[in-house]
Tab-separated table of C-alpha atoms in Angstrom:
chain	number	residue	atom	x	y	z
A	1	MET	CA	-0.083	0.044	-0.135
A	2	ALA	CA	1.303	3.565	-0.856
A	3	LYS	CA	2.328	5.847	1.831
A	4	GLN	CA	-0.809	8.173	3.005
A	5	LYS	CA	0.256	11.730	3.346
A	6	ILE	CA	-1.912	13.774	5.571
A	7	LEU	CA	-1.909	17.666	6.039
A	8	VAL	CA	-3.638	18.981	8.881
A	9	PRO	CA	-3.970	22.865	8.984
A	10	TYR	CA	-4.051	23.825	12.452
A	11	ASP	CA	-5.153	27.264	14.012
A	12	PHE	CA	-5.227	26.545	17.649
A	13	SER	CA	-9.163	26.440	17.753
A	14	PRO	CA	-11.043	23.641	19.889
A	15	LEU	CA	-12.296	22.313	16.731
A	16	ASP	CA	-8.592	21.446	15.687
A	17	ARG	CA	-8.744	19.233	18.895
A	18	MET	CA	-11.454	17.203	17.260
A	19	ALA	CA	-9.607	16.872	13.919
A	20	LEU	CA	-6.631	15.357	15.877
A	21	ASP	CA	-9.164	12.992	17.672
A	22	PHE	CA	-10.384	12.142	13.956
A	23	LEU	CA	-6.798	11.606	12.792
A	24	VAL	CA	-6.051	9.338	15.694
A	25	GLN	CA	-9.293	7.223	15.279
A	26	THR	CA	-9.038	7.125	11.592
A	27	PHE	CA	-5.249	6.644	10.972
A	28	GLY	CA	-3.679	6.115	14.254
A	29	GLN	CA	-2.785	2.358	14.099
A	30	ARG	CA	-2.080	2.303	10.406
A	31	GLU	CA	1.441	1.850	9.003
A	32	GLU	CA	2.799	3.786	6.159
A	33	VAL	CA	1.164	7.266	7.186
A	34	GLU	CA	2.810	10.665	7.296
A	35	VAL	CA	1.099	13.255	9.053
A	36	THR	CA	2.100	17.200	8.765
A	37	LEU	CA	0.751	19.681	11.066
A	38	PHE	CA	0.541	23.055	9.417
A	39	HIS	CA	0.358	26.438	10.588
A	40	VAL	CA	1.451	29.731	8.974
A	41	TYR	CA	1.018	33.020	10.758
A	42	ALA	CA	1.412	36.677	10.011
A	43	PRO	CA	4.961	37.658	10.202
A	44	LEU	CA	5.914	40.175	12.853
A	45	PRO	CA	7.198	43.513	11.612
A	46	GLN	CA	10.536	44.728	12.109
A	47	VAL	CA	10.336	47.790	14.023
A	48	ASN	CA	13.083	50.072	15.259
A	49	THR	CA	12.199	50.424	18.704
A	50	THR	CA	15.337	52.132	20.056
A	51	THR	CA	14.059	55.935	19.785
A	52	GLY	CA	10.855	57.381	20.860
A	53	ASN	CA	8.088	56.767	23.634
A	54	VAL	CA	5.620	55.179	21.073
A	55	THR	CA	7.925	52.803	19.496
A	56	SER	CA	8.943	51.819	23.129
A	57	ARG	CA	5.248	50.585	23.605
A	58	LEU	CA	5.267	49.125	20.640
A	59	LYS	CA	8.136	46.883	21.750
A	60	THR	CA	5.958	45.454	24.607
A	61	GLY	CA	3.279	44.571	22.052
A	62	MET	CA	6.020	42.849	19.704
A	63	ASN	CA	7.424	40.915	22.922
A	64	PHE	CA	4.022	39.731	23.572
A	65	LEU	CA	3.480	38.408	19.884
A	66	SER	CA	6.653	36.899	19.906
A	67	ARG	CA	6.068	35.037	23.093
A	68	GLU	CA	2.617	33.856	21.786
A	69	LEU	CA	4.512	32.521	18.693
A	70	THR	CA	6.849	30.556	20.882
A	71	ARG	CA	3.801	29.117	22.968
A	72	LYS	CA	2.068	27.955	19.774
A	73	GLU	CA	5.285	26.286	18.443
A	74	GLU	CA	5.648	24.652	21.674
A	75	GLU	CA	2.073	23.237	21.527
A	76	LEU	CA	2.490	21.792	18.171
A	77	LYS	CA	5.553	19.910	19.507
A	78	ASN	CA	3.387	18.813	22.296
A	79	ILE	CA	0.838	17.656	19.701
A	80	VAL	CA	3.614	15.714	18.056
A	81	LYS	CA	4.137	13.697	21.413
A	82	TYR	CA	0.302	13.340	21.708
A	83	LEU	CA	0.275	11.659	18.296
A	84	ALA	CA	3.211	9.636	18.924
A	85	GLU	CA	1.447	8.244	22.000
A	86	ASN	CA	-1.550	7.455	19.910
A	87	GLY	CA	-0.109	5.043	17.352
A	88	PHE	CA	1.884	7.438	15.010
A	89	GLU	CA	5.314	6.927	14.721
A	90	GLU	CA	7.224	9.973	15.845
A	91	ASP	CA	9.255	10.561	12.758
A	92	ALA	CA	6.343	10.413	10.622
A	93	VAL	CA	5.035	13.533	12.201
A	94	LYS	CA	6.224	16.575	10.827
A	95	VAL	CA	5.499	20.535	11.752
A	96	VAL	CA	5.252	23.277	9.243
A	97	PHE	CA	5.417	26.413	11.368
A	98	ARG	CA	6.267	29.478	9.560
A	99	PRO	CA	5.395	33.187	8.626
A	100	ARG	CA	2.978	33.273	5.607
A	101	GLY	CA	3.788	34.777	2.362
A	102	LYS	CA	0.694	34.934	0.825
A	103	ASP	CA	-3.081	34.041	1.677
A	104	VAL	CA	-3.657	31.087	3.944
A	105	ALA	CA	-5.699	29.205	1.342
A	106	ASP	CA	-3.009	29.707	-1.184
A	107	GLU	CA	-0.250	28.430	1.361
A	108	ILE	CA	-2.224	25.392	2.370
A	109	LEU	CA	-2.919	24.467	-1.502
A	110	GLU	CA	0.811	25.100	-2.249
A	111	THR	CA	1.961	22.876	0.364
A	112	ILE	CA	-0.500	20.176	-0.640
A	113	TYR	CA	0.800	20.215	-4.110
A	114	LYS	CA	4.509	20.750	-3.382
A	115	GLY	CA	4.379	17.839	-0.573
A	116	PHE	CA	2.138	15.412	-2.646
A	117	PHE	CA	-0.285	15.304	0.061
A	118	ASN	CA	-3.210	12.512	-0.496
A	119	ILE	CA	-5.526	13.825	2.487
A	120	VAL	CA	-6.017	17.089	4.037
A	121	ILE	CA	-8.182	17.476	7.248
A	122	LEU	CA	-10.072	20.578	7.484
A	123	THR	CA	-12.472	22.088	10.207
A	124	GLN	CA	-15.564	23.960	10.093
A	125	ARG	CA	-16.543	26.543	12.705
A	126	LYS	CA	-19.973	26.526	14.323
A	127	ASP	CA	-20.727	30.154	14.930
A	128	ARG	CA	-21.869	32.217	12.081
A	129	VAL	CA	-19.439	35.045	12.401
A	130	THR	CA	-16.320	33.038	12.349
A	131	ARG	CA	-17.730	30.864	9.842
A	132	PHE	CA	-18.290	33.797	7.503
A	133	PHE	CA	-14.519	34.670	7.590
A	134	VAL	CA	-13.008	31.258	7.757
A	135	ARG	CA	-15.231	29.785	5.217
A	136	ASN	CA	-13.464	31.766	2.482
A	137	ILE	CA	-10.346	29.889	3.049
A	138	GLN	CA	-11.998	26.435	3.490
A	139	SER	CA	-14.292	27.257	0.381
A	140	ARG	CA	-10.904	28.265	-1.544
A	141	VAL	CA	-9.117	25.296	-0.382
A	142	LEU	CA	-11.940	22.761	-1.439
A	143	ALA	CA	-12.345	24.580	-4.893
A	144	GLY	CA	-8.639	24.370	-5.557
A	145	LEU	CA	-7.946	20.906	-4.246
A	146	ARG	CA	-7.305	18.245	-7.011
A	147	GLY	CA	-6.173	14.819	-6.736
A	148	ALA	CA	-6.543	14.740	-2.872
A	149	THR	CA	-9.133	13.737	-0.524
A	150	ALA	CA	-10.495	16.283	1.889
A	151	CYS	CA	-11.964	15.350	5.180
A	152	LEU	CA	-14.173	17.943	6.961
A	153	VAL	CA	-14.541	17.761	10.791
A	154	THR	CA	-17.419	19.577	12.133
């Protein structure tokens, strides 16, 4: 059987935990499975904070955002351990955590095609406001997806 390559876009929402549970239940004990957890974030701007009162306040905000990114990266490492404890080989679970260069949907599609992924696991938000904004990403990924299976966790 050919290796199944699974991409899991992860944005640290409660539904993403459901996607991980689905992943473990469906693919956890199978051999020849490779999982990639995928998160892109808005890059932090480079600001000269050495002069001025306003820029020193910016530095505080930038430090907070930097710590938040570090926390998220650590959480992804913990998820790798969780998946390893639940049937996946630790070296078969990879993490893509990088600043985004373009739209999130385009980043996901590009990763699917460049990495030759067979399956992508997406989540759908339950509340209307969030779904209004996120649906655009989800719809664009589903519309642009060719040659791969999409699993939608609700």
